[in-house]
Coordinates of C-alpha atoms in Angstrom, one line a residue:
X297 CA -2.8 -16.1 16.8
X298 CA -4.1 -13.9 19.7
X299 CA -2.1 -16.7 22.1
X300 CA 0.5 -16.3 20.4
X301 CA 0.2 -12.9 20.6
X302 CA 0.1 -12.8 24.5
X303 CA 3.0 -15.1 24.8
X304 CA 5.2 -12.3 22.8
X305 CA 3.9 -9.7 24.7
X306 CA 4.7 -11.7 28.2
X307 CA 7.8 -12.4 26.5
X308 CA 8.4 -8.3 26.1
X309 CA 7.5 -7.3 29.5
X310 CA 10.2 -9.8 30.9
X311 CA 12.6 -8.0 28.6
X312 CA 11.0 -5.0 29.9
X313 CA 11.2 -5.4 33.9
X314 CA 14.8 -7.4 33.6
X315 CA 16.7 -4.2 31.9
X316 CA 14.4 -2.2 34.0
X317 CA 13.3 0.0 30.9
X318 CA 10.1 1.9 32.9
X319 CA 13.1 3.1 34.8
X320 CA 14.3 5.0 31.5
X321 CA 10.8 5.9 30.7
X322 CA 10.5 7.6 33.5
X323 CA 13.6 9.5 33.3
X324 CA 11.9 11.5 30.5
X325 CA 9.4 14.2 30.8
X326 CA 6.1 12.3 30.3
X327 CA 2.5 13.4 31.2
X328 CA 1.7 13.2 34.6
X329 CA -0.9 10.5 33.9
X330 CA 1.4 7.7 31.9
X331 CA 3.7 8.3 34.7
X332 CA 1.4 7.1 37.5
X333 CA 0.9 4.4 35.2
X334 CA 4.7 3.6 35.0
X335 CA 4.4 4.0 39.0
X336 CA 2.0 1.4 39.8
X337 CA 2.9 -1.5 37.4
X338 CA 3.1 -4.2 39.7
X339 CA 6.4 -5.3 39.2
X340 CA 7.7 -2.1 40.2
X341 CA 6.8 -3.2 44.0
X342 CA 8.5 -6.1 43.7
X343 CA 12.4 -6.4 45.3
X344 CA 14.8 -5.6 42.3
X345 CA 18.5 -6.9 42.2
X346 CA 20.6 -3.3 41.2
X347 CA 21.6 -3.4 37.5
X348 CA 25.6 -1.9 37.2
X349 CA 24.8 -1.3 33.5
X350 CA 24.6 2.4 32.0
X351 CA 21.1 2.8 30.5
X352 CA 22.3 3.0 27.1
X353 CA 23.8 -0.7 27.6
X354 CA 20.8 -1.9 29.1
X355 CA 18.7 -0.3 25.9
X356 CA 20.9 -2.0 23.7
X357 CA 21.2 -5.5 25.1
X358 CA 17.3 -5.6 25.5
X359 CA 16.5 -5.0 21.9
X360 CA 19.2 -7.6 21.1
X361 CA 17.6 -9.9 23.3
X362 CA 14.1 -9.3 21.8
X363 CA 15.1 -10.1 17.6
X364 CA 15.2 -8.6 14.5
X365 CA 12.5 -6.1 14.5
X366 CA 13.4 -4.4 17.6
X367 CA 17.3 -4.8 16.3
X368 CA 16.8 -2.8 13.3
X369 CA 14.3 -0.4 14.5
X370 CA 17.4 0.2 17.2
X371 CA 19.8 0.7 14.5
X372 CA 17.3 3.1 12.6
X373 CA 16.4 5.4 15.7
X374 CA 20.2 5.5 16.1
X375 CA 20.6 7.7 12.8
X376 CA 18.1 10.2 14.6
X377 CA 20.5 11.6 17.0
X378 CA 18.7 15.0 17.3
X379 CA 15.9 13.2 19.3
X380 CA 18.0 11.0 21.4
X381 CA 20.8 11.7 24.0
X382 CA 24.0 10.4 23.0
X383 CA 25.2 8.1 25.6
X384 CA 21.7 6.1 24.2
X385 CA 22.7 7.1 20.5
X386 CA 26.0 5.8 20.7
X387 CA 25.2 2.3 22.4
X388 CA 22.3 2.0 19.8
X389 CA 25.2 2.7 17.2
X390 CA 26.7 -0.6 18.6
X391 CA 23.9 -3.3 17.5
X392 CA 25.1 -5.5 15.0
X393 CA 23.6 -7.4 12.5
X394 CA 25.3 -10.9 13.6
X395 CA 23.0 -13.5 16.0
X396 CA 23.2 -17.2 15.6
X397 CA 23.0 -19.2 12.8
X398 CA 20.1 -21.3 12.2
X399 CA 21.0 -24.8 11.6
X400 CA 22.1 -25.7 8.5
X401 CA 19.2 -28.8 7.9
X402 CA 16.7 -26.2 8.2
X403 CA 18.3 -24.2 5.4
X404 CA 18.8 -27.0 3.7
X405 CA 15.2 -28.2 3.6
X406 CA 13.9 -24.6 2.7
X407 CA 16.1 -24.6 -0.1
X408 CA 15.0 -27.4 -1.5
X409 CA 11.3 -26.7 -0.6
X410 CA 11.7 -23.3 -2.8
X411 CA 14.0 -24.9 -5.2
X412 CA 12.1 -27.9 -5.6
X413 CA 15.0 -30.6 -6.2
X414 CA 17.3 -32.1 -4.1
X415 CA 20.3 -30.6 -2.9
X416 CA 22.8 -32.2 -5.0
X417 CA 20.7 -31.8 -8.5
X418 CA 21.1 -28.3 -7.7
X419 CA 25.0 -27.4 -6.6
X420 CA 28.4 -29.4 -7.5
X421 CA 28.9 -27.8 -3.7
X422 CA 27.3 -26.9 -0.7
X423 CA 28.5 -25.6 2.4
X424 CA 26.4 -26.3 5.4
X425 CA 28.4 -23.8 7.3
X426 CA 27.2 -20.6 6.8
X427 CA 29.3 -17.7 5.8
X428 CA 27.4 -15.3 7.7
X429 CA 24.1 -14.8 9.9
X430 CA 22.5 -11.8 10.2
X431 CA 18.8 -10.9 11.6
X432 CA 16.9 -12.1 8.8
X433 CA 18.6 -14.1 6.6
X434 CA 22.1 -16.4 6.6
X435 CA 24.2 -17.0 3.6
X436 CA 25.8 -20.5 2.4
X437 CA 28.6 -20.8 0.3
X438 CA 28.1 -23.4 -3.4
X439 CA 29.6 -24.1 -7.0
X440 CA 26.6 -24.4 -9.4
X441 CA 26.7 -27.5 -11.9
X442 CA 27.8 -25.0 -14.9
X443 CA 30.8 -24.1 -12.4
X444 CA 30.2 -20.3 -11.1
X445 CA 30.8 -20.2 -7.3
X446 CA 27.9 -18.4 -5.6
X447 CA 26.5 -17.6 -1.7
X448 CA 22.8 -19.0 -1.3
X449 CA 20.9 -16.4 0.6
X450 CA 18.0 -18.2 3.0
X451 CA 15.6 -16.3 5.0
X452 CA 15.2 -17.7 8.5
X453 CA 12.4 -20.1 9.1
X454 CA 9.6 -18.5 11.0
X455 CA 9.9 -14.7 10.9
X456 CA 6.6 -13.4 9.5
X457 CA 4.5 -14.3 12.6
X458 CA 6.9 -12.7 15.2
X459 CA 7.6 -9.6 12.7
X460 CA 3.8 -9.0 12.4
X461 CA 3.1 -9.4 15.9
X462 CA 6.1 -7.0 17.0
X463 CA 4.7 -4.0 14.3
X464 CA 1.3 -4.8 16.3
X465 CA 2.6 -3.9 19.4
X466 CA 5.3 -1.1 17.6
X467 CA 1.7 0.2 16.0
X468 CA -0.2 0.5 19.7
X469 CA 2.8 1.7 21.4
X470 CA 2.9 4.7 18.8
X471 CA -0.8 5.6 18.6
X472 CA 0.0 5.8 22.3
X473 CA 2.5 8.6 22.2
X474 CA 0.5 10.2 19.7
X475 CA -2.4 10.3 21.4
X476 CA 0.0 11.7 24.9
X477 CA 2.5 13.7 23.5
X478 CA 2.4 16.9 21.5
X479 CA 6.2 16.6 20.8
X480 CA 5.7 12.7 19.9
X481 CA 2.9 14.3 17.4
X482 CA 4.9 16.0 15.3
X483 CA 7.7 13.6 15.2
X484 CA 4.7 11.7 13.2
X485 CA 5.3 8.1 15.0
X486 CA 2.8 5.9 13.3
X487 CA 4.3 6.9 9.9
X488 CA 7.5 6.2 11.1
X489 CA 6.6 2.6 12.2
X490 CA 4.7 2.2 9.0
X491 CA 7.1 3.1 6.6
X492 CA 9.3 1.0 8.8
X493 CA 7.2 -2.4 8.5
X494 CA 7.1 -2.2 4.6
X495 CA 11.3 -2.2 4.6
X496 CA 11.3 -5.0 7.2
X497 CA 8.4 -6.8 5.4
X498 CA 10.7 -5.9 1.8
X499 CA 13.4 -7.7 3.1
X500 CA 11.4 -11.3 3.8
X501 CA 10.8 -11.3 0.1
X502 CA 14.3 -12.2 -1.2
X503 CA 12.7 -11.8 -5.1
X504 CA 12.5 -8.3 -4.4
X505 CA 16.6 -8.5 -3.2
X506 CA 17.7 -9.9 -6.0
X507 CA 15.4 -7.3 -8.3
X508 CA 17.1 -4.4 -6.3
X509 CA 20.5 -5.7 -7.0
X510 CA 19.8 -6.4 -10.7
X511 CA 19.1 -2.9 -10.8
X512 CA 21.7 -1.1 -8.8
X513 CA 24.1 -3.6 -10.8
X514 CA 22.5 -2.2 -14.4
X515 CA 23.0 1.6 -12.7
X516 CA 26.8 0.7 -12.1
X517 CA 27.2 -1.6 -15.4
X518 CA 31.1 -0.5 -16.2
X519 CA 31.7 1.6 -13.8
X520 CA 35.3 1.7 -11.8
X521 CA 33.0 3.2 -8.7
X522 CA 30.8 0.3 -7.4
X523 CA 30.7 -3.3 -8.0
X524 CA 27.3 -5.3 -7.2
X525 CA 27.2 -9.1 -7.7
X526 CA 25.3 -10.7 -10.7
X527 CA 22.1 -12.7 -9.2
X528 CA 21.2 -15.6 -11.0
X529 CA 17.3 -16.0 -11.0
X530 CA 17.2 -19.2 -12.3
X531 CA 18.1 -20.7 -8.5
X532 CA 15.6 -17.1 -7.5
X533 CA 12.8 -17.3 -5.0
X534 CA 10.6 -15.8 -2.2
X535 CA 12.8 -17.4 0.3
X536 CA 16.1 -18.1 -1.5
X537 CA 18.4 -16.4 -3.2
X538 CA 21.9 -17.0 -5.6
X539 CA 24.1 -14.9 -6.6
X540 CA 27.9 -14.8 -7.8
X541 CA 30.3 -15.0 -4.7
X542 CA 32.4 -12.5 -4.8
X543 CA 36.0 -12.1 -2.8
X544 CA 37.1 -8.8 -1.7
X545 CA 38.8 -7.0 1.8
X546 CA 36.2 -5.9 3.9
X547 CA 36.3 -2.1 4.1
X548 CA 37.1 -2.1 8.0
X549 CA 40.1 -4.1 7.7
X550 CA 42.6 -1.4 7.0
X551 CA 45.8 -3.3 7.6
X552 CA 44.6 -5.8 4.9
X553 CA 44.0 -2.5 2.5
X554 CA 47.4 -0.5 3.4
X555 CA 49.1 -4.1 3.1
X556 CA 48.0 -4.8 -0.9
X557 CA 48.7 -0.6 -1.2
X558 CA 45.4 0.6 -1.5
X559 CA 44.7 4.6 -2.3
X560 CA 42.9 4.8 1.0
X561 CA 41.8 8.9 0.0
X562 CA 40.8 8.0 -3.4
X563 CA 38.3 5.1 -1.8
X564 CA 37.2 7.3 0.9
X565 CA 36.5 9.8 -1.8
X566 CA 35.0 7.1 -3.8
X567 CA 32.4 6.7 -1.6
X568 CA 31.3 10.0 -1.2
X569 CA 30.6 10.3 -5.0
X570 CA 29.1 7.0 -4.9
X571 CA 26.6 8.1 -2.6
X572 CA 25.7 10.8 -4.5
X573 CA 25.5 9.4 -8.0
X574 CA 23.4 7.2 -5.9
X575 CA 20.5 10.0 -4.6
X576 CA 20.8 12.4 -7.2
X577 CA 21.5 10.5 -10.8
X578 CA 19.9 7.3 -10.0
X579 CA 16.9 8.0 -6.9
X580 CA 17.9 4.2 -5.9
X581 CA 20.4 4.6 -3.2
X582 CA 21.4 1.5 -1.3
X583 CA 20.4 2.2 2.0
X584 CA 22.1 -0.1 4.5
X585 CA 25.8 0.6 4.2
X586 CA 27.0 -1.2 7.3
X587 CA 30.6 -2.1 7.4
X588 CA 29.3 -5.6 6.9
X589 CA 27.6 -5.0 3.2
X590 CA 30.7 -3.0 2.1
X591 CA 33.9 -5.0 0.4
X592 CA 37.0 -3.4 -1.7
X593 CA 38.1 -5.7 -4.7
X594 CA 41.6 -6.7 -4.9
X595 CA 42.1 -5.9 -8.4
X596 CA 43.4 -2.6 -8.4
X597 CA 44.6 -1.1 -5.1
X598 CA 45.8 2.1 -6.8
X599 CA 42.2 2.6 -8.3
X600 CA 40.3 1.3 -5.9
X601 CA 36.8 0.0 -6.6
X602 CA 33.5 -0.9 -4.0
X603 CA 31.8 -4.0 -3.6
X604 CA 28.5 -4.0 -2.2
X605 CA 26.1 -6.4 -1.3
X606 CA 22.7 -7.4 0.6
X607 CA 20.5 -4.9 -1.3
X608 CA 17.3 -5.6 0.7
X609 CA 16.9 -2.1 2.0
X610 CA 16.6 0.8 -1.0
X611 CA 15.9 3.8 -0.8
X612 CA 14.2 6.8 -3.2
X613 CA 13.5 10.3 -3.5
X614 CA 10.9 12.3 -5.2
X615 CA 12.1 14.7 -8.0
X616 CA 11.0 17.3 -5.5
X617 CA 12.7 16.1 -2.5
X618 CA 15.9 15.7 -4.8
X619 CA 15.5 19.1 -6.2
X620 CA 15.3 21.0 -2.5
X621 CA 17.8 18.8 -1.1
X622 CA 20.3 19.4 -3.2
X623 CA 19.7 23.1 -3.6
X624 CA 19.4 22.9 0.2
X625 CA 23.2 21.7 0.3
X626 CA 24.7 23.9 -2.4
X627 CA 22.8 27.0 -0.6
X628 CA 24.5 25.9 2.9
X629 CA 28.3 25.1 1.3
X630 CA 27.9 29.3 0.2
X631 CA 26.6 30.0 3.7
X632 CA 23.3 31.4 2.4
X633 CA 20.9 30.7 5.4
X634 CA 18.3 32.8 4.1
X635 CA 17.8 30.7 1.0
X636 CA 18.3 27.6 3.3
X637 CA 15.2 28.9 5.8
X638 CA 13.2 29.7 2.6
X639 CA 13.3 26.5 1.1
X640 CA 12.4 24.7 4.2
X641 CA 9.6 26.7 4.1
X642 CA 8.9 26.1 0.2
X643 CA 9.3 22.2 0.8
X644 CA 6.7 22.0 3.8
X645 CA 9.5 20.6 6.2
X646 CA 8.5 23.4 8.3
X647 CA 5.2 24.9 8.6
X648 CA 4.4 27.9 6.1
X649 CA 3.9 30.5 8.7
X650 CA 7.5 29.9 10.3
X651 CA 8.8 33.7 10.4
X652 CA 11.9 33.8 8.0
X653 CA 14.1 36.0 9.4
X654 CA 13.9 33.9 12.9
X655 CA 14.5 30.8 11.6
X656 CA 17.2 32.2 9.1
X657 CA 18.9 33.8 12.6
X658 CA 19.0 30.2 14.3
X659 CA 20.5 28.3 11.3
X660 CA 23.3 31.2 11.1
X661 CA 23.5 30.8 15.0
X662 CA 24.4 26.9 14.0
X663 CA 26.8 27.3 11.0
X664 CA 28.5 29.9 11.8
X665 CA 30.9 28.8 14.3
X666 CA 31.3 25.5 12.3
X667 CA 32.5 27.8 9.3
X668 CA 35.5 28.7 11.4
X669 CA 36.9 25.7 11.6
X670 CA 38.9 23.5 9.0
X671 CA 37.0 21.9 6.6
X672 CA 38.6 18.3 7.5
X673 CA 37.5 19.1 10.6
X674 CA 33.7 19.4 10.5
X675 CA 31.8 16.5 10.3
X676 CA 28.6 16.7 7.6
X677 CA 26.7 14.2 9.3
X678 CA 27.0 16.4 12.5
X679 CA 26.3 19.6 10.6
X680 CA 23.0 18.2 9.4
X681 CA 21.5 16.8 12.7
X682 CA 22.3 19.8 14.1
X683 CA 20.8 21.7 11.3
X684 CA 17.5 19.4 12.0
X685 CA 17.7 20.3 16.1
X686 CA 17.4 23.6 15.2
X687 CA 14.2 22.9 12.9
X688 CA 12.7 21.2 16.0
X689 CA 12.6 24.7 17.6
X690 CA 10.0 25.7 14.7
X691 CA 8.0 22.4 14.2
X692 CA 10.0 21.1 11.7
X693 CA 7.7 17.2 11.1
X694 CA 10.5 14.5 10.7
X695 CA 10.1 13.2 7.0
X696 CA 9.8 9.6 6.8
X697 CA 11.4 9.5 3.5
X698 CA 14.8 11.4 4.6
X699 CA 15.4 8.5 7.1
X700 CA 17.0 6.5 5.4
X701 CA 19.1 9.0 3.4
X702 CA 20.4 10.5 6.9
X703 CA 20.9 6.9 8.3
X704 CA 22.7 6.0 5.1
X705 CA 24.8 9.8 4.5
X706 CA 26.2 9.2 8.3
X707 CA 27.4 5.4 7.6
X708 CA 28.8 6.9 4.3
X709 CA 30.6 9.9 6.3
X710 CA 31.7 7.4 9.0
X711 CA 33.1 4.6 7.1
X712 CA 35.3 7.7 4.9
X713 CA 36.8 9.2 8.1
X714 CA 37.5 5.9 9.1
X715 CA 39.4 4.6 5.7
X716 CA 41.1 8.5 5.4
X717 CA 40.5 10.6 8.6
X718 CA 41.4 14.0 6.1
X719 CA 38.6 13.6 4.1
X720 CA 37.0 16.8 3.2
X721 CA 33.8 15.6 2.3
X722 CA 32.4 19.0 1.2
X723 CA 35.0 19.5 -1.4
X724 CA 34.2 16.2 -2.5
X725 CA 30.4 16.5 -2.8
X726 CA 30.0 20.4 -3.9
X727 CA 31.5 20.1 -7.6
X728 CA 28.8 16.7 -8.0
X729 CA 25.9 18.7 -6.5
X730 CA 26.9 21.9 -8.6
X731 CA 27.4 19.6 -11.8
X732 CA 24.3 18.2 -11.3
X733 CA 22.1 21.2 -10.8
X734 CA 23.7 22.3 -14.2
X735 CA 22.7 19.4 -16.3
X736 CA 19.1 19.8 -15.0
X737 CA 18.7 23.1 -16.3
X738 CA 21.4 22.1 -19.8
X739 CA 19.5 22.5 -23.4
X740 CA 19.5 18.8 -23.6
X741 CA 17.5 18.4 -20.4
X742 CA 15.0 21.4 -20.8
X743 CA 14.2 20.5 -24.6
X744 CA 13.7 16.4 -23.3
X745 CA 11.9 17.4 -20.3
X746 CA 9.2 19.6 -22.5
X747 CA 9.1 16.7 -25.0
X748 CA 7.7 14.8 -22.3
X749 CA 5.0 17.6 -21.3
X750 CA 4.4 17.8 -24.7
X751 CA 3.1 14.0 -25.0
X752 CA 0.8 14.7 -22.1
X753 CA -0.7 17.6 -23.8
X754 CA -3.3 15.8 -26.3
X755 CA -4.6 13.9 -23.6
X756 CA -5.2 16.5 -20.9
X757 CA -6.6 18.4 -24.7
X758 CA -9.3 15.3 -24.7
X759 CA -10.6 16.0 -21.3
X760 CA -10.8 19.8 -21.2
X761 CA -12.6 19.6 -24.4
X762 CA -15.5 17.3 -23.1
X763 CA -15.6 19.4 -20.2
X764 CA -16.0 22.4 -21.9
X765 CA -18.3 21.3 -24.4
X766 CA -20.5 19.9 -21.2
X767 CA -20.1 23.3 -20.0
X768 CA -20.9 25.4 -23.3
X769 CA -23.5 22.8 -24.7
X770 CA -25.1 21.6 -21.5
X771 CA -24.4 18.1 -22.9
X772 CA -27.2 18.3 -25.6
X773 CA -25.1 18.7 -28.5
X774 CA -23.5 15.6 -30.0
X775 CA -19.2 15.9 -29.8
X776 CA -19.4 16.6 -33.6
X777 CA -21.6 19.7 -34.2
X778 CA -18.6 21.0 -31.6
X779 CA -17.5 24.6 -32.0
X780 CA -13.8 25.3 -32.4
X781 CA -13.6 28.0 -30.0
X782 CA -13.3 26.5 -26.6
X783 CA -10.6 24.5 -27.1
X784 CA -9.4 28.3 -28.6
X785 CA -10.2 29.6 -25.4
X786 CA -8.3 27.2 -23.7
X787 CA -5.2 27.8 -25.2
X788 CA -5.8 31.5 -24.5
X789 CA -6.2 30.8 -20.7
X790 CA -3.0 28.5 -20.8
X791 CA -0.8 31.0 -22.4
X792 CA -1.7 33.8 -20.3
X793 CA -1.0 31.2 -17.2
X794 CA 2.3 30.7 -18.6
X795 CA 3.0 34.1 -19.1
X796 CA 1.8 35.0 -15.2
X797 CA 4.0 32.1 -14.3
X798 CA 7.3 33.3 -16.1
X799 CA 9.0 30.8 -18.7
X800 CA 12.9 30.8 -18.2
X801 CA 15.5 27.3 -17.5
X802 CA 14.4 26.6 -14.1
X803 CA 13.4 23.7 -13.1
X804 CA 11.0 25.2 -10.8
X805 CA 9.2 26.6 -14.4
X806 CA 7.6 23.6 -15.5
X807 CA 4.3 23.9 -15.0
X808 CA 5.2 27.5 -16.7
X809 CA 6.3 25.0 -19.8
X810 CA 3.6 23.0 -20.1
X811 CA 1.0 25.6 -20.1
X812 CA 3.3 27.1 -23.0
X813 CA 3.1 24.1 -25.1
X814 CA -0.5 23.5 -23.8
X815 CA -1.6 26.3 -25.1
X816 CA 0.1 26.9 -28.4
X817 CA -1.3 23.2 -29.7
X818 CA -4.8 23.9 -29.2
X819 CA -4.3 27.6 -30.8
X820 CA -2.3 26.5 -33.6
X821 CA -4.1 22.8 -34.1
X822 CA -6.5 22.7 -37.3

């Protein structure tokens, strides 16, 4: 293993010294130390043939060169244009998904390894000619024996070993900056490679895939929005995957859309909302929206519906995170920078002694000029990175969970300008973020919401009555010679937190709630 190790890292360095990347390292501002390093590796003494290619090109074609990891950390770090210059942001913008295909008898013998039958037990038809390649995985077009046709998904032999040796070296290489850098401190590096090896990881396991799509298809069932393929986990395994094959236009093909008269503002519109049903309804957002995972059925142009597919990479939110995104957004469409600053303060995004009116003055510096403009004119993705460069002037820590929901809102943004370049996407996502901060607070909502408090409440009861009697008893007394009035003082103590904390429809309140209902059952109870 350590060999192979070696041999990957040898491999690296070539990768390294032909696209002459310690040249781009030492372009940036790095401690004097690492930089003396970067001086005296030996290759740097050697003659060097000159390279005509801009550095973002030679970034680019090196992590292509090196495989899937450093091809999808490249396409990741491209979403994080506040940290990047843009000539490198926009050639990292460029890797695609597409290498080589395996070949087919490979596939074919893994699929019968995971299936265990033959090939022709299994399908009527089999094409060994894949339908696509990507990274991690090819797909196979088939007719099963009860006659659906379906696209056999098979992971490419040998990946785990190079993956886990590539997050070794992505792991050490972090810990390094860390360990030199203030600035590399705070954009919290290891976490980012870590949260980054569990989606890469995710994807190897093609069970999890088809459980994702299962339930972004259940989220959707009906719906004239979105479209996800049924899997069929009878044919289901680690390694393989089947699922319907389905036959749409890809959504970059525009002459094929305009040509069967599709409503090319109400699909660009479309995906806005789908995006947002997406975060905010569901907290399972599809988070790898290429152009290459994203299809437009043929069924009705006029009311045009998505197709989307390969759902190895999802992403989530915390009820928190939702809560102070979305009142984040609503606070910026009405130009309220103060409540913007405060809740990056409330949310920890920035740290709790950041001076208010400061960092309120440098998000107004931002927006304001943007407000002058035409709303069809400002781009939302744009808006928000530079909404996160100014954060970086107060120590705002990048968020490893709002990666993927940036990475994913600027492929959403993109592929709508592209389909309708009017699109006003803040018309289109205000009404759903204001409709959905209504139904959080609605009756139905506050009175379901407390139910579920409420269920809590006996057991937290149990345990603050042992601890009281403990307390009161010095654990001498046997549970029943208990006296009634602790868990009476409780309740006391919980109402009078409820009444400190305020009770109204918030849903900041709940905790306000729950000592409410707390408290009345242990008063009240007999």
């Amino acid at each position: 293993m350590k060999l192979l190790a070696l041999r990957r890292l040898f491999r690296i360095q070539r990768v390294i010294v032909r696209y002459r990347l310690d040249d781009l390292l030492l372009a940036l501002p790095l401690p004097w130390g690492l930089r003396l390093l970067l001086r005296l590796l030996p290759w740097r003494w050697l003659p060097r043939r000159t390279l005509e290619m801009p550095r973002g090109e030679r970034l680019r074609r090196s992590l292509e060169e090196l495989g899937p990891v450093f091809i999808k950390f490249g396409q990741i770090l491209s979403t994080r244009r506040d940290l990047l210059p843009g000539d490198i942001a926009d050639e990292l913008a460029r890797l695609q998904d597409r290498v080589p295909p395996f070949p087919a008898a490979q596939a074919i013998a893994l699929i019968e390894q995971q299936l265990g039958a033959p090939l022709a037990r299994l399908f009527t038809r089999f094409d060994p000619q894949p339908l696509a390649s990507a990274s991690v995985a090819q797909v196979h077009a088939a007719q099963l024996k009860s006659g659906e046709d379906v696209v056999v998904k098979v992971v490419r032999p040998g990946l785990e070993p190079v993956i886990r040796q590539d997050m070794a070296w992505l792991f050490l290489l972090a810990r390094l900056a860390e360990r030199l850098s203030r600035d590399a401190r705070r954009l919290r590096p290891v976490e980012v490679v870590s949260d980054y090896q569990k989606t890469i990881l995710d994807e190897l396991d093609l069970l999890r895939e088809a459980a994702n799509a299962t339930q972004l298809r259940r989220n959707f069932e009906g719906s004239t929005l979105l479209y996800v393929p049924q899997v069929y986990w009878d044919w289901c395994r680690p390694q393989v995957m089947v699922m319907e094959r389905i036959y749409g236009i890809p959504v970059t093909d525009l002459a094929a859309l305009r040509d069967q008269g599709t409503d090319l503002r109400k699909l660009a519109e479309r995906g806005v909302e789908i995006f947002f049903t997406q975060v905010f309804r569901d907290s399972f957002f599809h988070a790898d929206m290429h152009p290459g995972n994203v299809f437009v059925s043929t069924r009705t142009p006029h009311d045009p519906q998505y197709i989307g597919i390969d759902c190895g990479i999802i992403g989530s939110l915390t009820a928190e995170d939702q809560d102070y995104l979305a009142r984040n957004l609503l606070a910026f469409f009405k130009r309220d920078y103060r409540k913007v600053a405060q809740l990056h303060i409330d949310s920890g995004w920035v740290p709790p002694d950041t001076p208010l009116n400061d960092f309120e003055a440098a998000i107004r510096t931002v927006c304001e000029p943007i407000f002058e403009k035409p709303l069809k004119d400002i781009s939302f993705g744009q808006v928000l990175l530079r909404l996160f460069q100014t954060a970086r002037r107060f120590n705002m820590e990048v968020q490893p969970q709002l990666v993927l929901l940036q990475k994913t809102l600027l492929n959403i943004e993109g592929l709508g300008r592209q389909l309708y370049p009017d699109l006003d996407l803040w018309v289109t996502a205000k009404p759903f973020l204001e409709r959905w901060m209504r139904e959080r607070i609605s009756p139905l909502r506050l009175l379901r919401n407390l139910h579920q408090q409420a269920e809590q409440v006996p057991q937290l009861t149990r345990k603050a009555e042992r601890a009281l009697e403990r307390i009161a008893q010095g654990g001498a007394q046997p549970a029943a010679k208990r006296h009634p009035w602790p868990e009476r003082l409780l309740g006391a103590v919980l109402l009078l937190g409820a009444a400190s904390l305020g009770v109204h429809p918030d849903p900041q309140t709940w905790p306000a709630w729950s000592m409410l209902a707390g408290g009345l059952y242990l008063i009240l109870r007999r």
